[in-house]
JSON list of C-alpha atoms in Angstrom, two decimals:
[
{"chain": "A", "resi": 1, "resn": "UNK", "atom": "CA", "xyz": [3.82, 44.30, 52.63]},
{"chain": "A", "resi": 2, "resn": "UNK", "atom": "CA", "xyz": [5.51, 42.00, 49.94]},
{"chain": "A", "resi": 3, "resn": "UNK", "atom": "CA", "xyz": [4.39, 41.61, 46.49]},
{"chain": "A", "resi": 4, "resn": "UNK", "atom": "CA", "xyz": [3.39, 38.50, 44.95]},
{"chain": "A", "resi": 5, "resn": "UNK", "atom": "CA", "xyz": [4.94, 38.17, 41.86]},
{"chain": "A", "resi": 6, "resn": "UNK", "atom": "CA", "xyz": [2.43, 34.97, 41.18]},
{"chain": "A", "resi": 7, "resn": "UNK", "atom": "CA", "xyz": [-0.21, 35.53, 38.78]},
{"chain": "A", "resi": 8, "resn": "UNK", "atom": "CA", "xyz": [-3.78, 35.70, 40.31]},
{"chain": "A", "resi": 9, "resn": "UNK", "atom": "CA", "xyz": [-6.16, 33.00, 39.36]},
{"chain": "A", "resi": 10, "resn": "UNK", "atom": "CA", "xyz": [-8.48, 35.64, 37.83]},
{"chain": "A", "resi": 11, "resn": "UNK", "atom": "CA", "xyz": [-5.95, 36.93, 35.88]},
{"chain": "A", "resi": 12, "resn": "UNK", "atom": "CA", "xyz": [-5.52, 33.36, 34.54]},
{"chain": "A", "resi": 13, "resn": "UNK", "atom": "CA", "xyz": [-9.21, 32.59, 33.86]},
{"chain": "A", "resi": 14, "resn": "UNK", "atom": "CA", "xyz": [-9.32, 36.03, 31.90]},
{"chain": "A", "resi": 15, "resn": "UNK", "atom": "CA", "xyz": [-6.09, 35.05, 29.78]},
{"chain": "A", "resi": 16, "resn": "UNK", "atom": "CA", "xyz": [-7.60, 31.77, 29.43]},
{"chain": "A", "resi": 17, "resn": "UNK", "atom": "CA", "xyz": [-11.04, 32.58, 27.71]},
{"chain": "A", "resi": 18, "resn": "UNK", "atom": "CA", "xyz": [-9.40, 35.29, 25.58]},
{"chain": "A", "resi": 19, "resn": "UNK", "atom": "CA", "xyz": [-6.83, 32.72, 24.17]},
{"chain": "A", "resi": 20, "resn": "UNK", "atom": "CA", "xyz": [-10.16, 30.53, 23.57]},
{"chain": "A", "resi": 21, "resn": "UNK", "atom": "CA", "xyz": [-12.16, 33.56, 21.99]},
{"chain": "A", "resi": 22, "resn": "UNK", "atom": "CA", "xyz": [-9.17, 33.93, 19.55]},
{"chain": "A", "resi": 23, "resn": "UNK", "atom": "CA", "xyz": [-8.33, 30.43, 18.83]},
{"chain": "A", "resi": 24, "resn": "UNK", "atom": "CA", "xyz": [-11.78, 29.10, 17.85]},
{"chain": "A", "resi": 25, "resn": "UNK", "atom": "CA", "xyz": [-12.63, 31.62, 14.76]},
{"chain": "A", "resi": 26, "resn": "UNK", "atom": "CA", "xyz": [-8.68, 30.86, 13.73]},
{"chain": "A", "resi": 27, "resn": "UNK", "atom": "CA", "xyz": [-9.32, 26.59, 13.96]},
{"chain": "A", "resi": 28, "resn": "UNK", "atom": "CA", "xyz": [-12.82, 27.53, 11.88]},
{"chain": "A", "resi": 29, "resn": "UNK", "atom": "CA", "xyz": [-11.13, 29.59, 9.44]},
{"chain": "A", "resi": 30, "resn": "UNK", "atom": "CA", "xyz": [-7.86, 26.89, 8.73]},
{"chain": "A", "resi": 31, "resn": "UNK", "atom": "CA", "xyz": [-10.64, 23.94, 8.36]},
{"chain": "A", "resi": 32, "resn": "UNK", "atom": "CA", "xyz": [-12.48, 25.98, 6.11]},
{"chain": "A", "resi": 33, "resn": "UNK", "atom": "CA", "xyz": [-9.05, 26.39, 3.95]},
{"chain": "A", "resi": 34, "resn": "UNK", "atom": "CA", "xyz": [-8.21, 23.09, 4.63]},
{"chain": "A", "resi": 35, "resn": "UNK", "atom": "CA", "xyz": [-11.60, 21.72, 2.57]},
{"chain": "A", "resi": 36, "resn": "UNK", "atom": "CA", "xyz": [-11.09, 24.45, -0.04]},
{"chain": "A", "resi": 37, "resn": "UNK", "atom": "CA", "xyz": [-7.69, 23.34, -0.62]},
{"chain": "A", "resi": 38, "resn": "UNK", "atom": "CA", "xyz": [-9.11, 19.53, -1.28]},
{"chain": "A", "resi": 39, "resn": "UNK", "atom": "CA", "xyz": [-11.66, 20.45, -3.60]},
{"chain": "A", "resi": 40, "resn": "UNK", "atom": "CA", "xyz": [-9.58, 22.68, -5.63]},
{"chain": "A", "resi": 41, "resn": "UNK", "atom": "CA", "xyz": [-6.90, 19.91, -5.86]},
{"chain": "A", "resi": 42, "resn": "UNK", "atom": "CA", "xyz": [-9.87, 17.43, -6.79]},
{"chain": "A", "resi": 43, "resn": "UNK", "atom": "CA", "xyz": [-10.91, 19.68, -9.70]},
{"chain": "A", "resi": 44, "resn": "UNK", "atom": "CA", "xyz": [-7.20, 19.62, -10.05]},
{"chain": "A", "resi": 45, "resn": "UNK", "atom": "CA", "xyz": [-6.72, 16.17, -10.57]},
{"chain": "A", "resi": 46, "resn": "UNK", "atom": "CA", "xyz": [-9.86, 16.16, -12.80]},
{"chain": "A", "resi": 47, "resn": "UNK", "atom": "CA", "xyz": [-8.29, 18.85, -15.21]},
{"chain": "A", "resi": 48, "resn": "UNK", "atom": "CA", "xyz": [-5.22, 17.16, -15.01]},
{"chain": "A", "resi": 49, "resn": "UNK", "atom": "CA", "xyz": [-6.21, 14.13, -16.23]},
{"chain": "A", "resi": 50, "resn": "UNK", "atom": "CA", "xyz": [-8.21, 15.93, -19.20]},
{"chain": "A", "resi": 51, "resn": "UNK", "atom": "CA", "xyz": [-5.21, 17.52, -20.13]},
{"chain": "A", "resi": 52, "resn": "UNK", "atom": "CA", "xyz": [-2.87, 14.40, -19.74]},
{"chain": "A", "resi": 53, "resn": "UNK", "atom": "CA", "xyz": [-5.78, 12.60, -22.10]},
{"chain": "A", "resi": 54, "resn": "UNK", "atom": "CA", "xyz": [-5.51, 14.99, -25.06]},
{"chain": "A", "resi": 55, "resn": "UNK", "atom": "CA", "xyz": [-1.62, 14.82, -25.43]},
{"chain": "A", "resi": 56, "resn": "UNK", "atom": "CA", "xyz": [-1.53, 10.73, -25.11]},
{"chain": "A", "resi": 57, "resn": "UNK", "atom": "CA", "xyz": [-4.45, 11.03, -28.14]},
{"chain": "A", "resi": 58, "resn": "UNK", "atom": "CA", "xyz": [-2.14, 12.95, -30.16]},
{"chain": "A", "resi": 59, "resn": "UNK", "atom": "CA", "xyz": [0.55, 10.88, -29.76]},
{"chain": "A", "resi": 60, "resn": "UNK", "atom": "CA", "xyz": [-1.21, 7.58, -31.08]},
{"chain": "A", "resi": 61, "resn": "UNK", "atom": "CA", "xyz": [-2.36, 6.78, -34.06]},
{"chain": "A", "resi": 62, "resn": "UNK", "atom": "CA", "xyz": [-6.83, 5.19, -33.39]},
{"chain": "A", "resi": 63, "resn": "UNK", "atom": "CA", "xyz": [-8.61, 5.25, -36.23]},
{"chain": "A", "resi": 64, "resn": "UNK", "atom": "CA", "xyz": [-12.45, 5.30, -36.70]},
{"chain": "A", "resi": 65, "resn": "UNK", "atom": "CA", "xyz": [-13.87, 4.42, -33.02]},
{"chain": "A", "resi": 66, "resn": "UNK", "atom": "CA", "xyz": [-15.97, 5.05, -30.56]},
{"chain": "A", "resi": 67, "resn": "UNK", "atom": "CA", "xyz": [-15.66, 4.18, -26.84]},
{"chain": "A", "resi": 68, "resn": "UNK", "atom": "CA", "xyz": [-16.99, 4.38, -23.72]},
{"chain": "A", "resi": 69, "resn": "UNK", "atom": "CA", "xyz": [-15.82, 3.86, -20.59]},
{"chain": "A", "resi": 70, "resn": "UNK", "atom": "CA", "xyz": [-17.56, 4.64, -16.83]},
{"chain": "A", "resi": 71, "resn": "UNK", "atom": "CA", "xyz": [-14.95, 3.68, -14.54]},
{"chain": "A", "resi": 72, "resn": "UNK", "atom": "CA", "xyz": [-11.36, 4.44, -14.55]},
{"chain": "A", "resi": 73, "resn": "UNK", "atom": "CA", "xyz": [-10.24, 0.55, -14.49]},
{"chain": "A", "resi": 74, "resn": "UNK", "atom": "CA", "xyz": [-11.86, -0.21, -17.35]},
{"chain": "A", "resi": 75, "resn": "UNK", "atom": "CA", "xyz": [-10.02, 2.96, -19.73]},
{"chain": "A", "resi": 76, "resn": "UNK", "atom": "CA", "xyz": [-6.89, 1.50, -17.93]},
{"chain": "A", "resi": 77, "resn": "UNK", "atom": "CA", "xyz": [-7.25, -2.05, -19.20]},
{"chain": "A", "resi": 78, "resn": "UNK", "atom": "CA", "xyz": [-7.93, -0.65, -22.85]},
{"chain": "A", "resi": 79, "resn": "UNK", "atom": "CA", "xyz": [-5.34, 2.32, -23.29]},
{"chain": "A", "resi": 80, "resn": "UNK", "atom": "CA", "xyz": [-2.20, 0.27, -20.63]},
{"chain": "A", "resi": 81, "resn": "UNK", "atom": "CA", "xyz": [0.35, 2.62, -21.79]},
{"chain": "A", "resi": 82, "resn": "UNK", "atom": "CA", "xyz": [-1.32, 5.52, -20.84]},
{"chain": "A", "resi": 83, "resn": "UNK", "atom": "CA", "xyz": [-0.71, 5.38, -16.88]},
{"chain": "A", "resi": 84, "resn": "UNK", "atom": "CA", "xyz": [3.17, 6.78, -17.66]},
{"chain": "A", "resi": 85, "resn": "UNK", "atom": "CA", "xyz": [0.56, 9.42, -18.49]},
{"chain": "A", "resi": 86, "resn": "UNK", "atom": "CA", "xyz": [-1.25, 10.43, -15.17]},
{"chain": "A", "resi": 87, "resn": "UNK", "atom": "CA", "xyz": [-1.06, 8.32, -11.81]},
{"chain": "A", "resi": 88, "resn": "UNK", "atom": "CA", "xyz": [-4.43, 6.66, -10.95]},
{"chain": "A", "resi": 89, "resn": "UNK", "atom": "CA", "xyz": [-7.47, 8.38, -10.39]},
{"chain": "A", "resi": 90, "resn": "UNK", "atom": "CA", "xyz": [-10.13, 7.27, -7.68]},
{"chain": "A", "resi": 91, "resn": "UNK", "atom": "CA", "xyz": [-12.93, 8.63, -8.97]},
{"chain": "A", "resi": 92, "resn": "UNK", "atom": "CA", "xyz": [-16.48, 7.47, -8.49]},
{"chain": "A", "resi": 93, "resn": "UNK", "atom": "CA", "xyz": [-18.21, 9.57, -11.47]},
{"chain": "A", "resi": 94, "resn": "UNK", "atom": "CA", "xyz": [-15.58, 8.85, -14.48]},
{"chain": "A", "resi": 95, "resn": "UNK", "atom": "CA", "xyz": [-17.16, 8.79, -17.69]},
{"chain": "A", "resi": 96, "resn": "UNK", "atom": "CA", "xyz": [-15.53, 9.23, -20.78]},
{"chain": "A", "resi": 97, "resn": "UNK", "atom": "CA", "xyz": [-16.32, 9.45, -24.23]},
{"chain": "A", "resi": 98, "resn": "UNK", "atom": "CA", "xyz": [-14.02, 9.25, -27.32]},
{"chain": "A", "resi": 99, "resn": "UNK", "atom": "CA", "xyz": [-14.85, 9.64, -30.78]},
{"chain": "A", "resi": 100, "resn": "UNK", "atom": "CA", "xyz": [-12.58, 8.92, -33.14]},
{"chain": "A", "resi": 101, "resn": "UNK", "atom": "CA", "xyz": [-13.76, 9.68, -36.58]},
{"chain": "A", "resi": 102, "resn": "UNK", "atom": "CA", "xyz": [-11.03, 9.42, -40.20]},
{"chain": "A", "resi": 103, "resn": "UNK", "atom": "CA", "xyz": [-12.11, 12.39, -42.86]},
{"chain": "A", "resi": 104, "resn": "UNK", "atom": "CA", "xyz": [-10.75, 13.50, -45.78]},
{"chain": "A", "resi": 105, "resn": "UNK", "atom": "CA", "xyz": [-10.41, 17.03, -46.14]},
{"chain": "A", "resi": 106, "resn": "UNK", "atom": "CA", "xyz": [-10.34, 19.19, -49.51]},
{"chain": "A", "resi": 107, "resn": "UNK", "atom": "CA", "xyz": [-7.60, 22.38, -49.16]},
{"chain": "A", "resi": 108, "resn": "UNK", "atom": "CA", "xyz": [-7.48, 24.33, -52.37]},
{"chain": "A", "resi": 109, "resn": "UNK", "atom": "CA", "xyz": [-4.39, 22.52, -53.75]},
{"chain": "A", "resi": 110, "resn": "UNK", "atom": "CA", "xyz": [-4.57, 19.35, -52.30]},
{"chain": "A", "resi": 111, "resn": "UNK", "atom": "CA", "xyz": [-6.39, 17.04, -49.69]},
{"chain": "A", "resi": 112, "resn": "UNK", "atom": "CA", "xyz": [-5.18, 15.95, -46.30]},
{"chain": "A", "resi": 113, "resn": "UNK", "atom": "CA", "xyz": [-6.77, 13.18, -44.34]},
{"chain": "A", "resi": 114, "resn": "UNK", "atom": "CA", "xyz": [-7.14, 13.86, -40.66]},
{"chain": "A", "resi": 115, "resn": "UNK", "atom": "CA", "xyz": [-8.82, 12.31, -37.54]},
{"chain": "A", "resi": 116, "resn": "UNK", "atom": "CA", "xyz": [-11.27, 14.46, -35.68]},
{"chain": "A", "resi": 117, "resn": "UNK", "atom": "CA", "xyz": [-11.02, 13.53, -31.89]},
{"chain": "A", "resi": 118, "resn": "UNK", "atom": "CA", "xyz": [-13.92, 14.64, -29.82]},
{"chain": "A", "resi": 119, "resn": "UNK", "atom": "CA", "xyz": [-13.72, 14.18, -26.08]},
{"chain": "A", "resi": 120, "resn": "UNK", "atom": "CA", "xyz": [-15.80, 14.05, -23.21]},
{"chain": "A", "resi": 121, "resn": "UNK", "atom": "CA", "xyz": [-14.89, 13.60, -19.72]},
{"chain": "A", "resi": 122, "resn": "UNK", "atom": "CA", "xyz": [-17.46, 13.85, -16.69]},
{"chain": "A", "resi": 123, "resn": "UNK", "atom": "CA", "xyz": [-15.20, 14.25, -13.77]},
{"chain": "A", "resi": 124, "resn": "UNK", "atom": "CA", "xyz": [-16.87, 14.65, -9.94]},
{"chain": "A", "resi": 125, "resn": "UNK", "atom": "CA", "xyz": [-17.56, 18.93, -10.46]},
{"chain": "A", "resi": 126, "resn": "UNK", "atom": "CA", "xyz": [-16.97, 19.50, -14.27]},
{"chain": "A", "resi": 127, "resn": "UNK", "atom": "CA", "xyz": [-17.61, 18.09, -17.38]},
{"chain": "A", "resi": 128, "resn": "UNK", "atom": "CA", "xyz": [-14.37, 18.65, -20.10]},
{"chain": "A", "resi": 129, "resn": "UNK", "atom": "CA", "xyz": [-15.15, 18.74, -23.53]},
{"chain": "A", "resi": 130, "resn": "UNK", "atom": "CA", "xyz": [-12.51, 19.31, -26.60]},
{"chain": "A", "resi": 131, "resn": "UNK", "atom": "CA", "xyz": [-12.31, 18.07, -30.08]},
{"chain": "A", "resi": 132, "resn": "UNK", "atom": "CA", "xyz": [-8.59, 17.67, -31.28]},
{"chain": "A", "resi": 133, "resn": "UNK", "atom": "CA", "xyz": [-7.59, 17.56, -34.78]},
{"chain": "A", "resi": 134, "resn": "UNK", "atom": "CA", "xyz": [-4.86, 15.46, -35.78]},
{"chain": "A", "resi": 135, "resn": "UNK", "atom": "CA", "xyz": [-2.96, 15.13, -39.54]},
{"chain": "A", "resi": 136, "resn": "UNK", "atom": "CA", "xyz": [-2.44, 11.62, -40.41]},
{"chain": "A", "resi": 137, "resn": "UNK", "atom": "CA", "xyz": [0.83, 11.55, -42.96]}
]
């Protein structure tokens, strides 16, 4: 008697399902990653942005204000310059608050006037908050 050297078709059915019982948990497992991955690069993008915000303040020179903005347009059409900050942001909860406030403060030998900054950025997980000090000359 010769010997088929063919595989059976239960042998395929069995090879079959056990390729299916390991592939399934694996495809769960990479989508899982793959929507961790997006929300960790949308707090990303958030803290980013924060970030990028605090070193454009310190570079310019806004006295007393306060502003508001809820959309990202809006803080665009005010501060132009600052996109060679931080590409564009679609975000549907922006809301940002900067307070820009001139005081004079007494050291013991001499006084300095400085702007106190405080920030406030809702962002779509986290709000930022940060006040900045900044020495006028």
């Amino acid at each position: 008697m010769k010997k088929s050297k063919a595989f059976s078709l239960i042998e395929v059915i069995v090879s079959v399902f056990i390729l299916f019982l390991v592939l399934i948990p694996s495809i769960k497992l990479n989508s899982q990653q793959l929507k961790t991955y997006s929300i960790i690069r949308e707090k990303q993008k958030d803290l980013h942005f924060f970030n990028s915000l605090n070193n454009y303040l310190k570079s310019k020179s806004i006295s007393n204000s306060h502003l508001e903005f809820n959309n990202y347009s809006d803080f665009i059409n005010s501060f132009s310059d600052f996109q060679s900050y931080i590409r564009d942001i679609q975000n549907k909860d922006f809301n940002l608050l900067i307070d820009i406030e001139d005081i004079e403060v007494n050291f013991s030998d001499r006084k300095e006037k400085i702007s106190l900054i405080s920030l406030e950025y809702k962002g779509t997980s986290k709000t930022y908050k940060n006040k900045i000090i900044k020495f006028k000359d």
